[in-house]
Structure formats: C-alpha cells, structure tokens
Amino acid sequence: MSLIIEKNQIKGWLAGLKKNFIIIETKKMVLPAKQYFFPPKEDIFIFNKISGKLSVPEKREKLLLVCSHLGELEAMTQLDEIMKTPRPDWYYWQKRDQSVLVGIVDQSVEAASGGDLILEKINKEQYRALILTAQGKKLIKKDFFKEIEKPKIKKYLPESKPLKELLLDPELLSEAVAWSWQTKHKIWDELGKKCLGCGICTYVCPICHCFSIEDRVDLDGEKCVRCRQWDACTLPRFAQVAGGHNFHKSIKERYYNWFYHKFVRAYKEYGRTQCVACGQCARYCPAGISIEKVLLEIVGDYKKK
Ligand code: SF4
Ligand code: SF4
C-alpha cells in the first residue's frame, strides 16, 4: 500500500497546515534552512546594569519548512547532530524542536536521510508520502492522502554529479585534502590568489555553523547585549585571538581551513564530510571557485601519487 497525494492537492494540503504552522518554502532562497534555527545574528542574553537583570530572549515558533532537495534535508540532519555535540545548543533547539521538515522532491527517493515527511514524485500527477517521524505522520490528512495498492510508479533519477560521487568515499577525501596541504599542492597558492575572502560560500552552505560572539554596550553603559553571529573560515579575523595574533593570516590558509573543517576534521569527528553536494557555494562565489573542481583535482593527483 502506498500513501498518495495528487500534485494539484498539495497546495490545499499545505494551506490547511497553516493553522498549526508558519509555512516556509525554501526553494528560491539564497540562505539555507539553517537560518531559521541558527540565524545570521542572534542576541543570546541582555544584561541591564541598573536593574541587575539578565534576560535570555526566547523564540519558539512552529515552522514547517518545505524543501525541494533531498540534500537540504540531509544537511539539516547533519546540523542537528552538530548542534547536539558536545551538548545541545539551547538557542538552536528552542526553535528546531518546534519545527517540522517536509521534502517535496521531483525525484525518486532511494534512501531518505532527513526530514519528517517526504513527498516523492512517482508520476506526472502524483506524489508518494514517505513518513519518517511521528511528527511527519501527524501531517497526513485523510482529505488529501489516499491509500493506493499499486500506484503507477515511474523512476525519476537524480542528476548525477562528480561531487556526489566523491562524497561517497569520505576517507579518501579526508586523506587527499590533508595530503594536498602537507605536500604544498599548487592549488592552494592558486586559490589563495583567487579567493576574495568574502565568506559567501560559508553563509550559503547549509551545514557551515561557525559563529563569533560579540558584546554590544549602550552608549550610556546601562545595557549590554551579547550576540552571536555567523563567522566564516575565509574572513580575515576568523582565527584572530585576543592580543591581535592571527593564526591564519593569509587567504590561502583560511581557504584551506574551510576544506580542512569539512573534509578532514569532520571525518575524524563524525565519520563523514560536512558537504551534501548542493552546489550553493559555487553558485554564489563571486570569484567563480568550484568546490567540485578543487576536489577533483586534489583527489586525482592524490590517486596518481
Ligand atoms: S556544495 Fe558547497 S554549499 Fe553545498 S554543502 Fe557542499 S560545501 Fe556546502
Ligand atoms: S565565496 Fe568564493 S571568493 Fe568568497 S570566500 Fe568563498 S571561495 Fe572565496
């Protein structure tokens, strides 16, 4: 038995869910879904010197995020894991716990690696529901979904990308990236000249999660707000510490750090890469740098060595 919804019923089904959720479609967004749970800038506490009160801003909205790519859901699964380690990030989870993730994807789903409910395209008119969590089950409304014994199923194969293939072997990627830096591969000099150090690749990446902390004090000294904001390996002050010392002075070192975190350190910590091959970093890079081309060159040379 398959649980099926007609394509032309999806809009009505989502409209009905508006009673319980704020619905957000991520399809045309530049910033990824992480922005709703880990915003670009967020106050984490406010201290008032006069009253002596410390307050923590709370934000508990019930969001229903509609994603159109499996990669977005997979990235959220990874981010959830990161935000639980070494202990749960309260600011992230106060928002994330309330929310549900729905995928409406125009491809066949071989293995779902994230989300609460996925609607998988099975033919021109119909989508099949894949329920992944109890929260996802609650979204199924009888008026819109029907059980069908043998629906007409067509295969919609996802676009194959070399980067996706590379991600299948995180161990090889981890070794190759580390090797390229240790052996002073020429690609890092080239990228050090090409990269503008703007941080855009990190902001648009659905998994990047580094942040910095800043205190803002009112001019009259009464109120202090501590806030956290997105940071990026490639930004000039990313590795600068108190006293002014900067551990990664050059763009070359900072750009490599982005790769190191995603492919070497992430493999050591989680046994996988922190990349889902969404291609957003290359799409928005003003210098035209493609993570796929960089990795293909490094892995190609590593295999030849
Ligand atoms: S392709 Fe780029 S933006 Fe997408 S997950 Fe990988 S590193 Fe992040
Ligand atoms: S978006 Fe491109 S230019 Fe900007 S930091 Fe990333 S790689 Fe460098």
PDB file of C-alpha atoms and ligand atoms in Angstrom:
ATOM      1  CA  MET A   1       0.000   0.000   0.000  1.00  0.00           C
ATOM      2  CA  SER A   2       1.246   3.485  -0.815  1.00  0.00           C
ATOM      3  CA  LEU A   3       0.006   6.756   0.586  1.00  0.00           C
ATOM      4  CA  ILE A   4      -0.583   9.057  -2.365  1.00  0.00           C
ATOM      5  CA  ILE A   5      -1.403  12.725  -2.829  1.00  0.00           C
ATOM      6  CA  GLU A   6      -2.371  14.260  -6.163  1.00  0.00           C
ATOM      7  CA  LYS A   7       0.002  17.015  -7.317  1.00  0.00           C
ATOM      8  CA  ASN A   8      -2.860  19.514  -7.607  1.00  0.00           C
ATOM      9  CA  GLN A   9      -3.867  18.833  -3.982  1.00  0.00           C
ATOM     10  CA  ILE A  10      -0.521  19.742  -2.431  1.00  0.00           C
ATOM     11  CA  LYS A  11      -1.249  23.476  -2.275  1.00  0.00           C
ATOM     12  CA  GLY A  12      -4.548  22.890  -0.469  1.00  0.00           C
ATOM     13  CA  TRP A  13      -2.958  20.440   1.952  1.00  0.00           C
ATOM     14  CA  LEU A  14      -0.226  22.962   2.870  1.00  0.00           C
ATOM     15  CA  ALA A  15      -2.817  25.736   3.239  1.00  0.00           C
ATOM     16  CA  GLY A  16      -4.674  23.571   5.780  1.00  0.00           C
ATOM     17  CA  LEU A  17      -1.480  23.158   7.820  1.00  0.00           C
ATOM     18  CA  LYS A  18      -1.210  26.939   8.215  1.00  0.00           C
ATOM     19  CA  LYS A  19      -3.496  26.662  11.267  1.00  0.00           C
ATOM     20  CA  ASN A  20      -0.685  24.994  13.181  1.00  0.00           C
ATOM     21  CA  PHE A  21       2.497  26.147  11.483  1.00  0.00           C
ATOM     22  CA  ILE A  22       4.200  29.058   9.798  1.00  0.00           C
ATOM     23  CA  ILE A  23       4.924  27.589   6.365  1.00  0.00           C
ATOM     24  CA  ILE A  24       8.204  28.467   4.690  1.00  0.00           C
ATOM     25  CA  GLU A  25       9.155  27.302   1.204  1.00  0.00           C
ATOM     26  CA  THR A  26      12.926  27.287   0.801  1.00  0.00           C
ATOM     27  CA  LYS A  27      13.013  26.758  -2.975  1.00  0.00           C
ATOM     28  CA  LYS A  28      14.095  30.223  -4.124  1.00  0.00           C
ATOM     29  CA  MET A  29      16.095  31.237  -1.089  1.00  0.00           C
ATOM     30  CA  VAL A  30      19.762  32.154  -1.179  1.00  0.00           C
ATOM     31  CA  LEU A  31      20.359  31.441   2.515  1.00  0.00           C
ATOM     32  CA  PRO A  32      19.752  27.832   3.550  1.00  0.00           C
ATOM     33  CA  ALA A  33      17.228  26.426   6.041  1.00  0.00           C
ATOM     34  CA  LYS A  34      19.747  26.730   8.916  1.00  0.00           C
ATOM     35  CA  GLN A  35      18.915  30.473   9.078  1.00  0.00           C
ATOM     36  CA  TYR A  36      15.636  29.690  10.891  1.00  0.00           C
ATOM     37  CA  PHE A  37      17.270  27.809  13.748  1.00  0.00           C
ATOM     38  CA  PHE A  38      20.724  29.373  13.716  1.00  0.00           C
ATOM     39  CA  PRO A  39      20.097  32.942  12.479  1.00  0.00           C
ATOM     40  CA  PRO A  40      22.865  35.069  10.926  1.00  0.00           C
ATOM     41  CA  LYS A  41      22.744  37.299  14.019  1.00  0.00           C
ATOM     42  CA  GLU A  42      21.100  36.452  17.328  1.00  0.00           C
ATOM     43  CA  ASP A  43      21.030  38.025  20.789  1.00  0.00           C
ATOM     44  CA  ILE A  44      21.872  35.414  23.385  1.00  0.00           C
ATOM     45  CA  PHE A  45      21.403  37.500  26.521  1.00  0.00           C
ATOM     46  CA  ILE A  46      20.746  41.042  27.604  1.00  0.00           C
ATOM     47  CA  PHE A  47      22.109  42.474  30.846  1.00  0.00           C
ATOM     48  CA  ASN A  48      20.714  45.625  32.416  1.00  0.00           C
ATOM     49  CA  LYS A  49      23.145  47.248  34.841  1.00  0.00           C
ATOM     50  CA  ILE A  50      20.518  49.403  36.573  1.00  0.00           C
ATOM     51  CA  SER A  51      18.045  46.634  37.364  1.00  0.00           C
ATOM     52  CA  GLY A  52      20.736  43.947  37.596  1.00  0.00           C
ATOM     53  CA  LYS A  53      18.517  41.729  35.444  1.00  0.00           C
ATOM     54  CA  LEU A  54      19.803  39.250  32.930  1.00  0.00           C
ATOM     55  CA  SER A  55      17.296  38.125  30.318  1.00  0.00           C
ATOM     56  CA  VAL A  56      17.512  35.498  27.631  1.00  0.00           C
ATOM     57  CA  PRO A  57      15.423  36.175  24.513  1.00  0.00           C
ATOM     58  CA  GLU A  58      13.143  33.253  23.695  1.00  0.00           C
ATOM     59  CA  LYS A  59      11.860  32.439  20.263  1.00  0.00           C
ATOM     60  CA  ARG A  60       9.544  29.483  19.919  1.00  0.00           C
ATOM     61  CA  GLU A  61       7.819  29.414  16.563  1.00  0.00           C
ATOM     62  CA  LYS A  62       6.304  26.362  14.955  1.00  0.00           C
ATOM     63  CA  LEU A  63       7.778  26.359  11.499  1.00  0.00           C
ATOM     64  CA  LEU A  64       7.067  23.950   8.698  1.00  0.00           C
ATOM     65  CA  LEU A  65       9.879  24.099   6.188  1.00  0.00           C
ATOM     66  CA  VAL A  66       9.164  22.828   2.695  1.00  0.00           C
ATOM     67  CA  CYS A  67      12.388  21.760   0.979  1.00  0.00           C
ATOM     68  CA  SER A  68      12.651  20.747  -2.648  1.00  0.00           C
ATOM     69  CA  HIS A  69      16.001  18.919  -2.477  1.00  0.00           C
ATOM     70  CA  LEU A  70      16.979  15.854  -0.504  1.00  0.00           C
ATOM     71  CA  GLY A  71      20.361  17.497   0.123  1.00  0.00           C
ATOM     72  CA  GLU A  72      18.685  20.219   2.218  1.00  0.00           C
ATOM     73  CA  LEU A  73      17.120  17.573   4.433  1.00  0.00           C
ATOM     74  CA  GLU A  74      20.367  15.667   4.725  1.00  0.00           C
ATOM     75  CA  ALA A  75      22.175  18.892   5.645  1.00  0.00           C
ATOM     76  CA  MET A  76      19.628  19.563   8.396  1.00  0.00           C
ATOM     77  CA  THR A  77      20.184  16.053   9.801  1.00  0.00           C
ATOM     78  CA  GLN A  78      23.905  16.782   9.936  1.00  0.00           C
ATOM     79  CA  LEU A  79      23.357  20.187  11.503  1.00  0.00           C
ATOM     80  CA  ASP A  80      21.063  18.649  14.135  1.00  0.00           C
ATOM     81  CA  GLU A  81      23.836  16.227  15.038  1.00  0.00           C
ATOM     82  CA  ILE A  82      26.425  19.012  15.209  1.00  0.00           C
ATOM     83  CA  MET A  83      24.131  21.144  17.371  1.00  0.00           C
ATOM     84  CA  LYS A  84      23.780  18.291  19.852  1.00  0.00           C
ATOM     85  CA  THR A  85      27.512  17.883  20.327  1.00  0.00           C
ATOM     86  CA  PRO A  86      29.109  18.113  22.866  1.00  0.00           C
ATOM     87  CA  ARG A  87      25.854  19.353  24.463  1.00  0.00           C
ATOM     88  CA  PRO A  88      22.620  20.636  22.906  1.00  0.00           C
ATOM     89  CA  ASP A  89      22.758  24.219  21.661  1.00  0.00           C
ATOM     90  CA  TRP A  90      19.789  25.710  23.535  1.00  0.00           C
ATOM     91  CA  TYR A  91      19.283  28.602  21.087  1.00  0.00           C
ATOM     92  CA  TYR A  92      19.133  26.249  18.118  1.00  0.00           C
ATOM     93  CA  TRP A  93      16.935  23.633  19.743  1.00  0.00           C
ATOM     94  CA  GLN A  94      14.342  26.014  21.191  1.00  0.00           C
ATOM     95  CA  LYS A  95      13.410  26.741  17.571  1.00  0.00           C
ATOM     96  CA  ARG A  96      14.257  23.450  15.918  1.00  0.00           C
ATOM     97  CA  ASP A  97      12.300  21.313  18.417  1.00  0.00           C
ATOM     98  CA  GLN A  98       9.042  23.017  17.451  1.00  0.00           C
ATOM     99  CA  SER A  99       9.531  22.657  13.723  1.00  0.00           C
ATOM    100  CA  VAL A 100       8.981  20.049  11.059  1.00  0.00           C
ATOM    101  CA  LEU A 101      10.776  19.464   7.801  1.00  0.00           C
ATOM    102  CA  VAL A 102       8.894  18.357   4.712  1.00  0.00           C
ATOM    103  CA  GLY A 103      10.537  17.444   1.433  1.00  0.00           C
ATOM    104  CA  ILE A 104       8.555  17.708  -1.797  1.00  0.00           C
ATOM    105  CA  VAL A 105      11.003  16.298  -4.300  1.00  0.00           C
ATOM    106  CA  ASP A 106      10.754  15.723  -8.030  1.00  0.00           C
ATOM    107  CA  GLN A 107      12.907  12.617  -7.905  1.00  0.00           C
ATOM    108  CA  SER A 108      12.726   9.018  -6.752  1.00  0.00           C
ATOM    109  CA  VAL A 109      13.959   8.530  -3.204  1.00  0.00           C
ATOM    110  CA  GLU A 110      16.325   5.621  -2.724  1.00  0.00           C
ATOM    111  CA  ALA A 111      17.332   6.389   0.840  1.00  0.00           C
ATOM    112  CA  ALA A 112      15.915   9.284   2.828  1.00  0.00           C
ATOM    113  CA  SER A 113      18.487  10.830   5.132  1.00  0.00           C
ATOM    114  CA  GLY A 114      16.495  13.574   6.775  1.00  0.00           C
ATOM    115  CA  GLY A 115      13.187  15.323   7.310  1.00  0.00           C
ATOM    116  CA  ASP A 116       9.895  14.301   8.915  1.00  0.00           C
ATOM    117  CA  LEU A 117       7.890  13.639   5.783  1.00  0.00           C
ATOM    118  CA  ILE A 118       8.892  13.360   2.132  1.00  0.00           C
ATOM    119  CA  LEU A 119       6.566  13.563  -0.833  1.00  0.00           C
ATOM    120  CA  GLU A 120       8.313  11.745  -3.622  1.00  0.00           C
ATOM    121  CA  LYS A 121       7.255  12.240  -7.247  1.00  0.00           C
ATOM    122  CA  ILE A 122       6.094   8.926  -8.707  1.00  0.00           C
ATOM    123  CA  ASN A 123       4.422  10.113 -11.909  1.00  0.00           C
ATOM    124  CA  LYS A 124       3.314  13.347 -13.546  1.00  0.00           C
ATOM    125  CA  GLU A 125       0.193  13.689 -11.378  1.00  0.00           C
ATOM    126  CA  GLN A 126       1.067  12.004  -8.072  1.00  0.00           C
ATOM    127  CA  TYR A 127       3.455  12.050  -5.128  1.00  0.00           C
ATOM    128  CA  ARG A 128       4.004   9.227  -2.626  1.00  0.00           C
ATOM    129  CA  ALA A 129       4.308  10.039   1.096  1.00  0.00           C
ATOM    130  CA  LEU A 130       7.305   8.641   2.959  1.00  0.00           C
ATOM    131  CA  ILE A 131       6.683   9.109   6.671  1.00  0.00           C
ATOM    132  CA  LEU A 132       9.925   9.354   8.604  1.00  0.00           C
ATOM    133  CA  THR A 133       8.913  10.514  12.083  1.00  0.00           C
ATOM    134  CA  ALA A 134       5.887  10.696  14.377  1.00  0.00           C
ATOM    135  CA  GLN A 135       5.710  14.438  13.667  1.00  0.00           C
ATOM    136  CA  GLY A 136       5.643  13.675   9.957  1.00  0.00           C
ATOM    137  CA  LYS A 137       2.794  11.222  10.478  1.00  0.00           C
ATOM    138  CA  LYS A 138       0.673  13.924  12.098  1.00  0.00           C
ATOM    139  CA  LEU A 139       0.854  15.971   8.899  1.00  0.00           C
ATOM    140  CA  ILE A 140      -1.014  13.326   6.906  1.00  0.00           C
ATOM    141  CA  LYS A 141      -4.634  14.436   6.460  1.00  0.00           C
ATOM    142  CA  LYS A 142      -7.172  11.944   5.185  1.00  0.00           C
ATOM    143  CA  ASP A 143      -8.859  14.538   2.951  1.00  0.00           C
ATOM    144  CA  PHE A 144      -5.714  14.800   0.865  1.00  0.00           C
ATOM    145  CA  PHE A 145      -3.922  11.448   1.052  1.00  0.00           C
ATOM    146  CA  LYS A 146      -5.325   8.135  -0.243  1.00  0.00           C
ATOM    147  CA  GLU A 147      -4.012   4.606   0.174  1.00  0.00           C
ATOM    148  CA  ILE A 148      -3.452   3.028  -3.214  1.00  0.00           C
ATOM    149  CA  GLU A 149      -2.398  -0.580  -3.648  1.00  0.00           C
ATOM    150  CA  LYS A 150      -0.447  -0.389  -6.873  1.00  0.00           C
ATOM    151  CA  PRO A 151       0.155   3.185  -7.963  1.00  0.00           C
ATOM    152  CA  LYS A 152       1.777   3.924 -11.313  1.00  0.00           C
ATOM    153  CA  ILE A 153       5.464   4.390 -10.473  1.00  0.00           C
ATOM    154  CA  LYS A 154       7.985   5.996 -12.771  1.00  0.00           C
ATOM    155  CA  LYS A 155      11.648   6.380 -11.803  1.00  0.00           C
ATOM    156  CA  TYR A 156      12.974   9.950 -11.667  1.00  0.00           C
ATOM    157  CA  LEU A 157      16.700   9.540 -11.324  1.00  0.00           C
ATOM    158  CA  PRO A 158      18.565  12.371  -9.597  1.00  0.00           C
ATOM    159  CA  GLU A 159      21.120  14.285 -11.587  1.00  0.00           C
ATOM    160  CA  SER A 160      24.494  12.635 -11.139  1.00  0.00           C
ATOM    161  CA  LYS A 161      27.332  14.955 -10.158  1.00  0.00           C
ATOM    162  CA  PRO A 162      31.045  14.163  -9.752  1.00  0.00           C
ATOM    163  CA  LEU A 163      30.967  15.854  -6.324  1.00  0.00           C
ATOM    164  CA  LYS A 164      28.269  13.444  -5.150  1.00  0.00           C
ATOM    165  CA  GLU A 165      30.428  10.530  -6.260  1.00  0.00           C
ATOM    166  CA  LEU A 166      33.408  11.925  -4.368  1.00  0.00           C
ATOM    167  CA  LEU A 167      31.386  12.248  -1.168  1.00  0.00           C
ATOM    168  CA  LEU A 168      30.741   8.515  -1.214  1.00  0.00           C
ATOM    169  CA  ASP A 169      34.316   7.970  -0.023  1.00  0.00           C
ATOM    170  CA  PRO A 170      34.848  10.407   2.878  1.00  0.00           C
ATOM    171  CA  GLU A 171      38.007   8.586   3.976  1.00  0.00           C
ATOM    172  CA  LEU A 172      39.662   9.137   0.615  1.00  0.00           C
ATOM    173  CA  LEU A 173      38.591  12.798   0.611  1.00  0.00           C
ATOM    174  CA  SER A 174      39.951  13.310   4.099  1.00  0.00           C
ATOM    175  CA  GLU A 175      43.324  11.764   3.181  1.00  0.00           C
ATOM    176  CA  ALA A 176      43.578  13.590  -0.138  1.00  0.00           C
ATOM    177  CA  VAL A 177      42.743  17.030   1.288  1.00  0.00           C
ATOM    178  CA  ALA A 178      45.217  16.620   4.174  1.00  0.00           C
ATOM    179  CA  TRP A 179      47.872  15.310   1.759  1.00  0.00           C
ATOM    180  CA  SER A 180      47.418  18.275  -0.596  1.00  0.00           C
ATOM    181  CA  TRP A 181      48.230  20.738   2.185  1.00  0.00           C
ATOM    182  CA  GLN A 182      51.139  18.738   3.633  1.00  0.00           C
ATOM    183  CA  THR A 183      52.736  18.402   0.181  1.00  0.00           C
ATOM    184  CA  LYS A 184      52.129  22.098  -0.638  1.00  0.00           C
ATOM    185  CA  HIS A 185      49.956  21.330  -3.667  1.00  0.00           C
ATOM    186  CA  LYS A 186      49.951  24.240  -6.103  1.00  0.00           C
ATOM    187  CA  ILE A 187      46.163  24.512  -5.985  1.00  0.00           C
ATOM    188  CA  TRP A 188      46.318  26.260  -2.586  1.00  0.00           C
ATOM    189  CA  ASP A 189      48.565  29.021  -3.957  1.00  0.00           C
ATOM    190  CA  GLU A 190      46.204  29.468  -6.903  1.00  0.00           C
ATOM    191  CA  LEU A 191      43.141  29.566  -4.673  1.00  0.00           C
ATOM    192  CA  GLY A 192      44.875  31.925  -2.245  1.00  0.00           C
ATOM    193  CA  LYS A 193      45.187  34.408  -5.128  1.00  0.00           C
ATOM    194  CA  LYS A 194      41.704  33.821  -6.493  1.00  0.00           C
ATOM    195  CA  CYS A 195      39.570  33.759  -3.353  1.00  0.00           C
ATOM    196  CA  LEU A 196      38.328  37.170  -2.195  1.00  0.00           C
ATOM    197  CA  GLY A 197      37.866  36.114   1.427  1.00  0.00           C
ATOM    198  CA  CYS A 198      34.242  37.271   1.379  1.00  0.00           C
ATOM    199  CA  GLY A 199      32.691  34.388   3.347  1.00  0.00           C
ATOM    200  CA  ILE A 200      29.738  33.927   0.980  1.00  0.00           C
ATOM    201  CA  CYS A 201      30.455  30.205   0.438  1.00  0.00           C
ATOM    202  CA  THR A 202      30.077  29.652   4.182  1.00  0.00           C
ATOM    203  CA  TYR A 203      26.903  31.697   4.529  1.00  0.00           C
ATOM    204  CA  VAL A 204      25.114  29.846   1.731  1.00  0.00           C
ATOM    205  CA  CYS A 205      26.349  26.422   2.840  1.00  0.00           C
ATOM    206  CA  PRO A 206      23.542  24.516   4.601  1.00  0.00           C
ATOM    207  CA  ILE A 207      25.966  22.879   7.056  1.00  0.00           C
ATOM    208  CA  CYS A 208      28.588  25.532   7.928  1.00  0.00           C
ATOM    209  CA  HIS A 209      27.941  26.538  11.518  1.00  0.00           C
ATOM    210  CA  CYS A 210      30.840  28.596  12.905  1.00  0.00           C
ATOM    211  CA  PHE A 211      29.952  31.727  14.826  1.00  0.00           C
ATOM    212  CA  SER A 212      31.630  34.509  16.754  1.00  0.00           C
ATOM    213  CA  ILE A 213      30.448  36.238  19.918  1.00  0.00           C
ATOM    214  CA  GLU A 214      30.203  39.978  20.311  1.00  0.00           C
ATOM    215  CA  ASP A 215      29.154  42.251  23.227  1.00  0.00           C
ATOM    216  CA  ARG A 216      27.368  45.491  22.422  1.00  0.00           C
ATOM    217  CA  VAL A 217      27.140  48.072  25.170  1.00  0.00           C
ATOM    218  CA  ASP A 218      24.775  51.071  25.061  1.00  0.00           C
ATOM    219  CA  LEU A 219      26.459  54.470  24.970  1.00  0.00           C
ATOM    220  CA  ASP A 220      25.154  55.223  28.464  1.00  0.00           C
ATOM    221  CA  GLY A 221      26.573  51.908  29.693  1.00  0.00           C
ATOM    222  CA  GLU A 222      23.212  50.706  31.052  1.00  0.00           C
ATOM    223  CA  LYS A 223      22.547  47.778  28.779  1.00  0.00           C
ATOM    224  CA  CYS A 224      24.821  45.120  27.353  1.00  0.00           C
ATOM    225  CA  VAL A 225      23.726  42.649  24.703  1.00  0.00           C
ATOM    226  CA  ARG A 226      25.760  39.561  23.962  1.00  0.00           C
ATOM    227  CA  CYS A 227      25.070  38.270  20.492  1.00  0.00           C
ATOM    228  CA  ARG A 228      26.393  35.585  18.223  1.00  0.00           C
ATOM    229  CA  GLN A 229      26.730  35.900  14.508  1.00  0.00           C
ATOM    230  CA  TRP A 230      27.780  33.721  11.620  1.00  0.00           C
ATOM    231  CA  ASP A 231      31.502  33.614  11.053  1.00  0.00           C
ATOM    232  CA  ALA A 232      33.417  32.130   8.139  1.00  0.00           C
ATOM    233  CA  CYS A 233      36.837  30.452   7.854  1.00  0.00           C
ATOM    234  CA  THR A 234      37.758  32.765   4.974  1.00  0.00           C
ATOM    235  CA  LEU A 235      37.093  36.058   6.792  1.00  0.00           C
ATOM    236  CA  PRO A 236      40.252  37.960   7.846  1.00  0.00           C
ATOM    237  CA  ARG A 237      39.582  37.850  11.603  1.00  0.00           C
ATOM    238  CA  PHE A 238      38.303  34.291  11.812  1.00  0.00           C
ATOM    239  CA  ALA A 239      41.405  32.990  13.550  1.00  0.00           C
ATOM    240  CA  GLN A 240      42.416  36.181  15.318  1.00  0.00           C
ATOM    241  CA  VAL A 241      42.687  35.903  19.079  1.00  0.00           C
ATOM    242  CA  ALA A 242      42.934  38.346  21.984  1.00  0.00           C
ATOM    243  CA  GLY A 243      46.138  40.344  21.712  1.00  0.00           C
ATOM    244  CA  GLY A 244      45.794  40.504  17.931  1.00  0.00           C
ATOM    245  CA  HIS A 245      47.619  37.331  16.898  1.00  0.00           C
ATOM    246  CA  ASN A 246      46.096  35.789  13.796  1.00  0.00           C
ATOM    247  CA  PHE A 247      46.624  32.051  13.276  1.00  0.00           C
ATOM    248  CA  HIS A 248      45.520  32.221   9.621  1.00  0.00           C
ATOM    249  CA  LYS A 249      46.876  35.447   8.229  1.00  0.00           C
ATOM    250  CA  SER A 250      46.712  34.618   4.530  1.00  0.00           C
ATOM    251  CA  ILE A 251      43.628  33.850   2.442  1.00  0.00           C
ATOM    252  CA  LYS A 252      45.360  30.661   1.340  1.00  0.00           C
ATOM    253  CA  GLU A 253      45.483  29.390   4.935  1.00  0.00           C
ATOM    254  CA  ARG A 254      41.912  30.485   5.629  1.00  0.00           C
ATOM    255  CA  TYR A 255      40.524  28.947   2.483  1.00  0.00           C
ATOM    256  CA  TYR A 256      42.307  25.693   3.218  1.00  0.00           C
ATOM    257  CA  ASN A 257      40.822  25.767   6.730  1.00  0.00           C
ATOM    258  CA  TRP A 258      37.347  25.631   5.167  1.00  0.00           C
ATOM    259  CA  PHE A 259      38.308  22.419   3.379  1.00  0.00           C
ATOM    260  CA  TYR A 260      40.098  21.079   6.440  1.00  0.00           C
ATOM    261  CA  HIS A 261      36.987  21.528   8.585  1.00  0.00           C
ATOM    262  CA  LYS A 262      34.621  19.996   6.020  1.00  0.00           C
ATOM    263  CA  PHE A 263      36.676  17.050   4.863  1.00  0.00           C
ATOM    264  CA  VAL A 264      39.432  16.265   7.389  1.00  0.00           C
ATOM    265  CA  ARG A 265      38.184  17.323  10.811  1.00  0.00           C
ATOM    266  CA  ALA A 266      34.546  16.381  10.108  1.00  0.00           C
ATOM    267  CA  TYR A 267      35.672  12.923   9.037  1.00  0.00           C
ATOM    268  CA  LYS A 268      37.636  12.490  12.282  1.00  0.00           C
ATOM    269  CA  GLU A 269      34.705  13.698  14.392  1.00  0.00           C
ATOM    270  CA  TYR A 270      31.662  12.310  12.580  1.00  0.00           C
ATOM    271  CA  GLY A 271      32.999   9.801  10.063  1.00  0.00           C
ATOM    272  CA  ARG A 272      31.685  11.811   7.125  1.00  0.00           C
ATOM    273  CA  THR A 273      32.158  15.048   5.268  1.00  0.00           C
ATOM    274  CA  GLN A 274      30.258  18.243   6.003  1.00  0.00           C
ATOM    275  CA  CYS A 275      29.106  18.653   2.423  1.00  0.00           C
ATOM    276  CA  VAL A 276      25.984  17.411   0.627  1.00  0.00           C
ATOM    277  CA  ALA A 277      26.973  18.483  -2.901  1.00  0.00           C
ATOM    278  CA  CYS A 278      24.232  21.117  -3.136  1.00  0.00           C
ATOM    279  CA  GLY A 279      26.493  23.381  -5.207  1.00  0.00           C
ATOM    280  CA  GLN A 280      25.373  26.603  -3.494  1.00  0.00           C
ATOM    281  CA  CYS A 281      28.944  27.686  -2.639  1.00  0.00           C
ATOM    282  CA  ALA A 282      29.994  27.549  -6.288  1.00  0.00           C
ATOM    283  CA  ARG A 283      26.751  29.147  -7.497  1.00  0.00           C
ATOM    284  CA  TYR A 284      27.257  32.269  -5.369  1.00  0.00           C
ATOM    285  CA  CYS A 285      31.068  32.542  -5.256  1.00  0.00           C
ATOM    286  CA  PRO A 286      31.977  35.909  -6.823  1.00  0.00           C
ATOM    287  CA  ALA A 287      35.390  34.525  -7.833  1.00  0.00           C
ATOM    288  CA  GLY A 288      33.932  31.533  -9.667  1.00  0.00           C
ATOM    289  CA  ILE A 289      35.567  28.918  -7.421  1.00  0.00           C
ATOM    290  CA  SER A 290      34.024  25.458  -7.616  1.00  0.00           C
ATOM    291  CA  ILE A 291      34.492  23.087  -4.673  1.00  0.00           C
ATOM    292  CA  GLU A 292      33.849  20.216  -7.082  1.00  0.00           C
ATOM    293  CA  LYS A 293      36.725  21.188  -9.403  1.00  0.00           C
ATOM    294  CA  VAL A 294      39.085  21.729  -6.464  1.00  0.00           C
ATOM    295  CA  LEU A 295      38.310  18.312  -5.003  1.00  0.00           C
ATOM    296  CA  LEU A 296      38.503  16.565  -8.364  1.00  0.00           C
ATOM    297  CA  GLU A 297      41.995  17.981  -8.938  1.00  0.00           C
ATOM    298  CA  ILE A 298      43.208  17.117  -5.441  1.00  0.00           C
ATOM    299  CA  VAL A 299      41.782  13.603  -5.424  1.00  0.00           C
ATOM    300  CA  GLY A 300      43.040  12.983  -8.984  1.00  0.00           C
ATOM    301  CA  ASP A 301      46.595  13.979  -8.017  1.00  0.00           C
ATOM    302  CA  TYR A 302      46.422  12.070  -4.734  1.00  0.00           C
ATOM    303  CA  LYS A 303      45.498   8.878  -6.569  1.00  0.00           C
ATOM    304  CA  LYS A 304      48.406   9.341  -9.003  1.00  0.00           C
ATOM    305  CA  LYS A 305      50.987   9.886  -6.240  1.00  0.00           C
TER     306      LYS A 305
HETATM  307  S1  SF4 B   1      28.389  22.025  -2.090  1.00  0.00           S
HETATM  308 FE1  SF4 B   1      29.222  23.817  -1.004  1.00  0.00          FE
HETATM  309  S2  SF4 B   1      27.438  24.814  -0.082  1.00  0.00           S
HETATM  310 FE2  SF4 B   1      26.789  22.733  -0.636  1.00  0.00          FE
HETATM  311  S3  SF4 B   1      27.132  21.507   1.208  1.00  0.00           S
HETATM  312 FE3  SF4 B   1      28.995  21.329  -0.031  1.00  0.00          FE
HETATM  313  S4  SF4 B   1      30.332  22.945   0.752  1.00  0.00           S
HETATM  314 FE4  SF4 B   1      28.265  23.432   1.487  1.00  0.00          FE
HETATM  315  S1  SF4 B   2      32.627  32.712  -1.881  1.00  0.00           S
HETATM  316 FE1  SF4 B   2      34.394  32.396  -3.212  1.00  0.00          FE
HETATM  317  S2  SF4 B   2      35.590  34.273  -3.029  1.00  0.00           S
HETATM  318 FE2  SF4 B   2      34.147  34.258  -1.294  1.00  0.00          FE
HETATM  319  S3  SF4 B   2      35.316  33.294   0.376  1.00  0.00           S
HETATM  320 FE3  SF4 B   2      34.193  31.652  -0.654  1.00  0.00          FE
HETATM  321  S4  SF4 B   2      35.642  30.828  -2.175  1.00  0.00           S
HETATM  322 FE4  SF4 B   2      36.429  32.835  -1.524  1.00  0.00          FE
END
